[in-house]
Short mmCIF file of C-alpha atoms in Angstrom, two decimals:
data_model
loop_
_atom_site.label_atom_id
_atom_site.label_comp_id
_atom_site.label_asym_id
_atom_site.label_seq_id
_atom_site.Cartn_x
_atom_site.Cartn_y
_atom_site.Cartn_z
CA MET C 1 0.08 -54.56 -39.41
CA THR C 2 -1.49 -53.09 -35.84
CA GLU C 3 -0.49 -55.37 -33.21
CA THR C 4 -3.86 -56.07 -31.42
CA THR C 5 -3.64 -55.65 -27.17
CA VAL C 6 -6.52 -56.47 -24.83
CA ALA C 7 -8.06 -53.16 -24.35
CA THR C 8 -8.39 -51.60 -20.38
CA GLU C 9 -11.48 -50.15 -19.46
CA GLN C 10 -10.45 -46.95 -20.09
CA ASP C 11 -9.24 -47.94 -23.59
CA ARG C 12 -12.65 -49.13 -24.47
CA ARG C 13 -14.54 -46.03 -22.96
CA HIS C 14 -12.34 -43.56 -25.04
CA MET C 15 -12.87 -45.41 -28.00
CA ARG C 16 -16.70 -45.73 -27.97
CA ARG C 17 -16.47 -42.17 -27.66
CA ALA C 18 -14.43 -41.55 -30.64
CA LEU C 19 -16.71 -44.08 -32.52
CA GLU C 20 -19.62 -41.75 -31.72
CA LEU C 21 -17.50 -38.56 -32.89
CA ALA C 22 -17.19 -40.56 -36.18
CA GLU C 23 -20.94 -40.78 -36.32
CA ARG C 24 -21.33 -36.72 -36.71
CA GLY C 25 -19.42 -37.03 -40.03
CA ARG C 26 -22.08 -39.72 -41.85
CA GLY C 27 -23.57 -38.06 -44.83
CA LEU C 28 -20.78 -35.44 -45.25
CA VAL C 29 -17.79 -37.12 -45.95
CA ASN C 30 -18.43 -39.51 -48.53
CA PRO C 31 -16.27 -40.90 -50.35
CA ASN C 32 -13.90 -40.58 -47.29
CA PRO C 33 -14.37 -42.92 -44.14
CA LEU C 34 -15.84 -41.62 -40.83
CA VAL C 35 -13.31 -41.02 -38.25
CA GLY C 36 -13.32 -40.01 -34.60
CA ALA C 37 -10.29 -39.17 -32.60
CA VAL C 38 -10.05 -38.27 -28.78
CA ILE C 39 -6.54 -37.50 -26.90
CA VAL C 40 -6.28 -38.56 -23.14
CA HIS C 41 -3.98 -37.58 -20.50
CA PRO C 42 -2.65 -41.03 -19.89
CA SER C 43 -2.32 -40.54 -16.00
CA THR C 44 -4.87 -38.34 -14.83
CA ASP C 45 -7.57 -39.61 -17.96
CA ARG C 46 -8.47 -36.01 -18.63
CA VAL C 47 -9.81 -36.07 -21.83
CA LEU C 48 -7.42 -33.29 -23.33
CA GLY C 49 -9.47 -32.87 -27.18
CA GLU C 50 -11.95 -34.16 -29.56
CA GLY C 51 -12.63 -34.26 -33.20
CA TRP C 52 -14.11 -36.11 -36.34
CA HIS C 53 -13.98 -35.86 -40.02
CA ALA C 54 -16.79 -33.13 -40.52
CA GLU C 55 -16.45 -32.73 -44.12
CA LEU C 56 -15.13 -34.06 -47.33
CA GLY C 57 -11.69 -31.89 -48.07
CA GLY C 58 -11.84 -31.07 -44.27
CA ILE C 59 -9.23 -31.75 -41.78
CA HIS C 60 -9.22 -35.37 -40.64
CA ALA C 61 -10.27 -36.49 -37.06
CA GLU C 62 -6.62 -36.51 -35.76
CA VAL C 63 -5.84 -32.63 -36.42
CA ALA C 64 -9.26 -31.27 -35.32
CA ALA C 65 -8.70 -33.11 -31.93
CA ILE C 66 -5.08 -31.50 -31.87
CA ALA C 67 -6.85 -28.31 -32.70
CA ASP C 68 -9.63 -28.71 -30.09
CA ALA C 69 -6.81 -29.40 -27.49
CA ALA C 70 -4.77 -26.22 -28.46
CA GLY C 71 -8.16 -24.40 -27.88
CA ARG C 72 -8.68 -25.67 -24.66
CA GLU C 73 -5.06 -24.83 -23.99
CA ALA C 74 -4.18 -28.58 -23.14
CA GLU C 75 -0.62 -29.43 -23.37
CA VAL C 76 -0.63 -32.90 -25.84
CA THR C 77 2.64 -33.83 -25.29
CA GLY C 78 2.93 -37.37 -24.47
CA ALA C 79 -0.74 -38.06 -24.23
CA THR C 80 -2.67 -41.05 -26.02
CA ILE C 81 -4.96 -40.59 -28.77
CA TYR C 82 -7.58 -42.91 -29.57
CA VAL C 83 -8.38 -42.69 -33.37
CA THR C 84 -11.43 -45.28 -34.88
CA LEU C 85 -9.38 -45.74 -38.29
CA GLU C 86 -5.52 -46.04 -38.65
CA PRO C 87 -3.96 -42.74 -39.11
CA CYS C 88 -3.13 -41.97 -43.12
CA ALA C 89 0.34 -41.61 -44.21
CA HIS C 90 -0.61 -40.38 -47.47
CA GLN C 91 -1.09 -36.84 -49.05
CA GLY C 92 -4.87 -36.74 -50.28
CA ARG C 93 -7.16 -33.52 -50.07
CA GLN C 94 -5.28 -33.21 -46.41
CA PRO C 95 -2.09 -33.79 -45.43
CA PRO C 96 -0.66 -37.29 -43.96
CA CYS C 97 -2.07 -37.34 -40.12
CA VAL C 98 0.98 -39.39 -38.89
CA GLU C 99 2.94 -35.85 -39.49
CA ALA C 100 0.40 -34.08 -37.03
CA LEU C 101 0.79 -37.10 -34.55
CA ILE C 102 4.61 -36.64 -34.52
CA ALA C 103 4.42 -33.34 -34.38
CA ALA C 104 2.43 -33.00 -31.32
CA ARG C 105 4.87 -35.50 -29.91
CA LEU C 106 2.16 -38.04 -28.82
CA THR C 107 3.32 -41.26 -27.05
CA ARG C 108 0.64 -43.82 -27.77
CA VAL C 109 -1.80 -44.39 -30.48
CA VAL C 110 -4.94 -46.85 -30.12
CA ILE C 111 -6.46 -47.66 -33.28
CA GLY C 112 -9.80 -49.36 -33.56
CA SER C 113 -9.31 -50.32 -37.27
CA ASP C 114 -7.41 -50.75 -40.19
CA ASP C 115 -7.47 -48.75 -43.33
CA PRO C 116 -7.54 -51.58 -46.27
CA THR C 117 -6.63 -49.44 -49.32
CA GLU C 118 -3.93 -50.04 -51.23
CA LYS C 119 -2.35 -46.32 -50.30
CA ALA C 120 -2.66 -47.13 -46.10
CA SER C 121 -2.77 -50.24 -45.35
CA GLY C 122 -0.32 -50.16 -42.07
CA ARG C 123 1.90 -47.22 -43.40
CA GLY C 124 0.71 -44.95 -40.99
CA PRO C 125 1.54 -47.09 -37.87
CA GLY C 126 4.75 -48.13 -39.50
CA MET C 127 5.81 -44.81 -39.74
CA LEU C 128 4.60 -44.09 -36.01
CA ARG C 129 6.38 -46.92 -34.26
CA ASP C 130 9.81 -45.68 -36.54
CA GLU C 131 9.49 -42.64 -34.48
CA GLY C 132 9.39 -44.34 -30.91
CA ILE C 133 5.33 -43.69 -30.62
CA GLU C 134 3.70 -46.65 -29.07
CA VAL C 135 0.76 -48.07 -31.70
CA SER C 136 -1.69 -50.51 -30.56
CA GLY C 137 -5.20 -51.96 -32.24
CA LEU C 138 -8.31 -52.96 -29.73
CA ASP C 139 -9.70 -56.45 -29.38
CA GLY C 140 -13.42 -57.09 -28.89
CA PRO C 141 -16.64 -55.33 -29.50
CA GLU C 142 -15.10 -51.85 -30.20
CA ALA C 143 -12.68 -53.12 -32.62
CA ARG C 144 -15.83 -54.67 -34.40
CA ASP C 145 -17.80 -51.47 -34.12
CA ALA C 146 -15.05 -49.61 -35.73
CA ARG C 147 -14.96 -51.99 -38.60
CA LEU C 148 -18.69 -51.58 -38.88
CA LEU C 149 -18.59 -47.96 -39.01
CA ASN C 150 -17.19 -48.21 -42.35
CA GLN C 151 -18.46 -51.14 -44.12
CA ALA C 152 -19.37 -48.99 -47.35
CA PHE C 153 -15.64 -47.61 -47.44
CA ARG C 154 -14.04 -51.05 -46.52
CA LYS C 155 -15.79 -52.90 -49.00
CA HIS C 156 -15.03 -50.25 -52.05
CA ALA C 157 -11.66 -50.50 -50.78
CA ARG C 158 -11.34 -54.20 -51.65
CA THR C 159 -13.48 -54.64 -54.37
CA ALA C 160 -14.03 -50.98 -56.16
CA ARG C 161 -17.93 -51.57 -55.81
CA PRO C 162 -20.38 -50.19 -53.62
CA LEU C 163 -22.15 -51.49 -50.31
CA VAL C 164 -25.68 -52.21 -51.17
CA ALA C 165 -28.01 -52.15 -48.49
CA LEU C 166 -32.05 -53.40 -49.53
CA LYS C 167 -34.70 -51.38 -47.91
CA SER C 168 -37.93 -52.84 -48.13
CA ALA C 169 -41.43 -52.62 -46.26
CA ILE C 170 -43.17 -56.01 -46.14
CA THR C 171 -45.87 -57.47 -44.34
CA LEU C 172 -46.17 -60.37 -41.62
CA ASP C 173 -46.00 -63.07 -44.23
CA GLY C 174 -43.27 -61.37 -46.43
CA ARG C 175 -44.79 -59.94 -49.00
CA THR C 176 -43.92 -56.19 -50.39
CA ALA C 177 -47.75 -55.28 -52.24
CA PRO C 178 -50.89 -57.66 -53.34
CA ALA C 179 -50.94 -58.63 -57.00
CA SER C 180 -52.11 -55.05 -58.04
CA GLY C 181 -48.84 -53.76 -57.16
CA GLN C 182 -50.45 -51.39 -54.57
CA SER C 183 -48.04 -51.09 -51.98
CA LYS C 184 -48.84 -47.19 -50.44
CA TRP C 185 -48.22 -47.77 -47.62
CA ILE C 186 -47.35 -51.27 -45.97
CA SER C 187 -45.14 -49.33 -43.54
CA GLY C 188 -46.28 -46.19 -41.15
CA ASP C 189 -44.92 -42.92 -40.72
CA ALA C 190 -42.24 -43.34 -38.55
CA SER C 191 -40.78 -45.91 -40.72
CA ARG C 192 -41.05 -43.62 -44.15
CA GLU C 193 -39.44 -40.74 -42.37
CA GLN C 194 -36.12 -43.32 -41.15
CA VAL C 195 -35.84 -43.90 -44.75
CA HIS C 196 -35.44 -40.31 -45.72
CA HIS C 197 -32.57 -40.21 -42.94
CA TRP C 198 -30.96 -43.12 -44.79
CA ARG C 199 -31.27 -41.41 -48.24
CA ALA C 200 -29.31 -38.48 -46.66
CA GLY C 201 -26.22 -41.41 -45.43
CA PHE C 202 -26.15 -42.97 -48.52
CA ASP C 203 -24.54 -42.22 -51.96
CA ALA C 204 -27.16 -43.19 -53.98
CA VAL C 205 -30.53 -44.81 -53.81
CA ALA C 206 -30.99 -47.40 -56.93
CA ILE C 207 -34.70 -48.41 -58.19
CA GLY C 208 -36.22 -50.10 -61.46
CA ILE C 209 -37.63 -48.49 -64.19
CA ASN C 210 -41.35 -50.50 -63.37
CA THR C 211 -40.80 -48.47 -60.26
CA ALA C 212 -40.45 -45.58 -61.34
CA LEU C 213 -43.09 -45.72 -63.54
CA VAL C 214 -45.57 -46.44 -61.00
CA ASP C 215 -44.45 -44.06 -58.46
CA ASP C 216 -43.11 -41.18 -60.00
CA ALA C 217 -41.07 -41.35 -57.26
CA LEU C 218 -38.00 -38.60 -56.24
CA LEU C 219 -35.86 -40.62 -54.11
CA THR C 220 -34.38 -37.23 -52.59
CA ALA C 221 -33.97 -37.57 -48.63
CA ARG C 222 -36.72 -34.74 -47.65
CA GLY C 223 -37.86 -33.53 -43.80
CA VAL C 224 -34.47 -34.16 -42.39
CA GLY C 225 -31.95 -31.24 -42.77
CA ALA C 226 -30.01 -33.21 -45.19
CA THR C 227 -26.91 -31.24 -46.71
CA ARG C 228 -26.25 -33.16 -49.79
CA GLN C 229 -28.80 -35.80 -51.85
CA PRO C 230 -27.76 -39.00 -53.25
CA ALA C 231 -27.39 -39.77 -56.65
CA ARG C 232 -30.77 -41.37 -58.20
CA VAL C 233 -30.21 -44.70 -59.89
CA ILE C 234 -32.64 -45.99 -62.35
CA PHE C 235 -31.84 -49.40 -63.86
CA ASP C 236 -34.20 -49.24 -67.04
CA SER C 237 -32.78 -51.54 -69.99
CA ARG C 238 -34.17 -49.77 -72.76
CA ALA C 239 -33.91 -46.02 -71.38
CA ARG C 240 -37.56 -45.31 -71.37
CA LEU C 241 -37.35 -43.21 -68.23
CA PRO C 242 -39.93 -40.16 -69.14
CA LEU C 243 -38.47 -37.09 -69.84
CA ASP C 244 -41.84 -35.49 -68.01
CA SER C 245 -40.74 -37.57 -64.72
CA ARG C 246 -40.04 -36.08 -61.80
CA LEU C 247 -36.31 -37.18 -61.92
CA VAL C 248 -35.75 -36.00 -64.91
CA LYS C 249 -37.29 -32.54 -64.34
CA THR C 250 -34.52 -32.38 -61.03
CA ALA C 251 -31.82 -33.59 -62.45
CA THR C 252 -29.92 -30.59 -62.09
CA GLU C 253 -30.94 -30.53 -58.23
CA ALA C 254 -29.56 -34.29 -57.62
CA PRO C 255 -27.58 -36.47 -60.20
CA VAL C 256 -29.73 -39.15 -62.08
CA ILE C 257 -28.10 -41.74 -63.60
CA VAL C 258 -29.97 -44.63 -65.84
CA ILE C 259 -28.34 -48.04 -66.05
CA ALA C 260 -29.46 -48.96 -69.53
CA GLY C 261 -28.66 -51.97 -71.39
CA ILE C 262 -27.37 -52.57 -75.01
CA GLU C 263 -30.86 -53.06 -76.20
CA ALA C 264 -31.58 -49.39 -75.40
CA SER C 265 -31.92 -47.16 -78.86
CA SER C 266 -29.78 -44.42 -79.47
CA SER C 267 -32.36 -41.88 -79.91
CA ALA C 268 -33.82 -42.76 -76.15
CA ILE C 269 -30.49 -42.51 -74.72
CA ASP C 270 -29.93 -39.02 -76.53
CA GLY C 271 -32.95 -37.60 -75.02
CA LEU C 272 -31.80 -38.69 -71.46
CA THR C 273 -28.79 -37.08 -71.80
CA ASN C 274 -29.76 -33.88 -73.26
CA HIS C 275 -32.11 -33.17 -70.09
CA GLY C 276 -28.82 -33.99 -67.95
CA ILE C 277 -29.10 -37.76 -67.38
CA GLU C 278 -25.94 -40.09 -67.12
CA VAL C 279 -26.78 -43.05 -69.25
CA ILE C 280 -24.51 -46.02 -68.35
CA VAL C 281 -24.67 -48.69 -71.21
CA CYS C 282 -24.08 -51.99 -69.12
CA ASP C 283 -24.20 -55.58 -71.33
CA GLY C 284 -25.48 -58.76 -69.80
CA GLU C 285 -28.43 -59.35 -68.15
CA GLY C 286 -29.67 -59.87 -64.66
CA PRO C 287 -27.09 -60.29 -62.24
CA ASP C 288 -24.28 -59.76 -64.79
CA ARG C 289 -25.88 -56.28 -65.60
CA VAL C 290 -25.90 -55.81 -61.66
CA THR C 291 -22.20 -56.43 -61.56
CA ALA C 292 -21.27 -54.40 -64.73
CA ALA C 293 -23.46 -51.36 -63.29
CA LEU C 294 -21.74 -51.42 -59.73
CA ASP C 295 -18.33 -51.85 -60.91
CA GLN C 296 -18.96 -48.64 -63.18
CA LEU C 297 -20.59 -47.20 -60.31
CA GLY C 298 -17.70 -47.42 -57.76
CA ARG C 299 -15.26 -45.72 -60.78
CA ARG C 300 -17.60 -42.81 -59.86
CA GLU C 301 -16.42 -42.64 -56.05
CA ILE C 302 -20.08 -44.25 -55.18
CA THR C 303 -19.63 -46.41 -52.44
CA SER C 304 -22.77 -47.00 -51.21
CA VAL C 305 -26.32 -47.89 -52.26
CA LEU C 306 -29.69 -48.08 -50.76
CA LEU C 307 -31.80 -50.36 -52.84
CA GLU C 308 -35.23 -49.83 -53.34
CA GLY C 309 -36.24 -51.36 -56.18
CA GLY C 310 -39.07 -53.85 -56.38
CA ALA C 311 -38.68 -58.10 -56.19
CA THR C 312 -37.16 -58.64 -59.98
CA LEU C 313 -34.36 -55.84 -59.42
CA ALA C 314 -33.56 -57.07 -55.61
CA GLY C 315 -33.77 -60.42 -56.87
CA ALA C 316 -30.95 -59.61 -59.38
CA PHE C 317 -28.88 -58.21 -56.81
CA ALA C 318 -28.93 -61.56 -55.13
CA ASP C 319 -28.37 -63.55 -57.37
CA ALA C 320 -25.15 -61.77 -57.98
CA GLY C 321 -24.06 -61.86 -54.50
CA GLU C 322 -24.40 -58.57 -53.88
CA LEU C 323 -26.91 -57.96 -51.11
CA ASP C 324 -24.58 -56.64 -48.39
CA GLU C 325 -27.58 -55.30 -45.75
CA LEU C 326 -31.12 -56.03 -45.44
CA ARG C 327 -33.16 -53.02 -43.92
CA LEU C 328 -36.82 -54.25 -43.55
CA PHE C 329 -39.84 -52.84 -42.00
CA VAL C 330 -42.73 -55.43 -41.21
CA SER C 331 -45.66 -54.33 -40.84
CA PRO C 332 -48.88 -55.56 -38.58
CA LEU C 333 -50.23 -56.35 -41.86
CA LEU C 334 -51.28 -59.97 -43.24
CA LEU C 335 -51.88 -60.06 -46.79
CA GLY C 336 -51.55 -63.84 -48.10
CA GLY C 337 -52.49 -64.30 -51.87
CA ALA C 338 -50.45 -66.61 -53.88
CA GLU C 339 -50.17 -63.94 -56.50
CA SER C 340 -49.10 -61.09 -53.89
CA ARG C 341 -45.80 -60.06 -54.56
CA PRO C 342 -42.60 -61.12 -52.48
CA LEU C 343 -39.29 -59.48 -51.37
CA LEU C 344 -37.13 -61.16 -54.13
CA ALA C 345 -37.63 -62.78 -57.30
CA GLY C 346 -34.50 -64.18 -59.42
CA SER C 347 -33.29 -67.47 -59.81
CA GLY C 348 -32.83 -68.02 -56.07
CA ALA C 349 -30.79 -70.82 -53.75
CA GLY C 350 -31.90 -74.12 -55.14
CA SER C 351 -32.22 -75.80 -51.50
CA LEU C 352 -32.25 -74.44 -48.03
CA SER C 353 -28.26 -75.67 -47.61
CA ALA C 354 -27.54 -73.03 -50.42
CA ALA C 355 -29.18 -70.40 -48.86
CA ASP C 356 -27.53 -67.22 -47.87
CA ARG C 357 -27.22 -67.01 -44.07
CA ALA C 358 -27.11 -63.51 -42.60
CA LEU C 359 -23.95 -63.11 -40.03
CA SER C 360 -26.47 -61.07 -37.97
CA LEU C 361 -29.64 -59.73 -36.96
CA GLU C 362 -30.79 -56.83 -35.17
CA TRP C 363 -34.28 -55.61 -34.45
CA GLU C 364 -36.11 -52.49 -32.84
CA ALA C 365 -39.61 -51.08 -33.30
CA SER C 366 -40.36 -48.05 -35.71
CA GLY C 367 -43.73 -47.16 -34.43
CA ASP C 368 -45.96 -49.79 -35.17
CA ASP C 369 -43.46 -51.53 -37.09
CA LEU C 370 -40.50 -53.55 -36.64
CA LEU C 371 -37.21 -52.77 -38.34
CA LEU C 372 -35.05 -56.11 -39.08
CA ARG C 373 -31.50 -55.62 -39.94
CA ALA C 374 -29.84 -58.37 -41.28
CA ARG C 375 -25.91 -57.75 -42.33
CA MET C 376 -25.19 -60.37 -45.06
CA ARG C 377 -21.70 -59.53 -45.66
CA GLU C 378 -18.90 -57.69 -43.59
CA TRP C 379 -15.81 -56.50 -45.09
#
């Protein structure tokens, strides 16, 4: 366990900088966590080196910060390092970071958040203390921000399932489309551009087969300089995704995974697999199939899913208790109509007292829209 201390303003400032650095790895290091590190001279408060985990398989933030200090010809012996996640003590794609910290002869390590994975979970801090290095954690908003930074990593470590964020555009009265199903476009240009940035940072984007059939969507991150594309996941119980769809045609450019049910015919499944589509057959219906699918995706090291499906699929995720976050673009439109389409279908809560309450709400302008973020779970 990392002992939590009441942080000084100096501690908070340097940890905030480490958090900023960590963000530079978003969309580049999955399924690894985002990590940033800052090395500081304890008496002069001078920054000696900075680093972040920049790419999967690349050096970790602590080692990058030590290398940066060497490039500046700065002596780090006796210095303090601020790191957003507890240093690793196991051999993975890179050597253990604790060995580098010990070899650099640092005297203090300040940690933003714990690592909940079984192979970590306090081992690194323990090894550092055994070498006489002071190890402490932070209290306050920086500690919470460090945990929130890696919610997908933390959920996957604890449940083996990916984090799920529901993205949707809704009208002022909470509708996603009129009865006809027309939904292009409820949100504005700025909001749609933001979605492409999100896709670039998620491991997978998921929709239902009806959305795939109506929109013939690509589900890729476009126009935002994405260095990799998310896997495209289609919940398609009968495996009827058309072979001439844009998803199938681009399967060699970004993975496509179809979540089928036992009712899917072998010929339909074979047709998709022959075109490079991975088909995962999951038993159960509605929320049961959602849970089974997330288990399967988690085994494939998919740690985050941006859910862009319609009300039926979103309702199944809600009924399964697998909506961790909502990202809703509220447009300045009032649709009305008893038959217009809601955000969520499914069984829902039977009463207000049984309704799922958000842990936190944030909002900001997005062009003419309002972007509302609701955090439903924290990991």
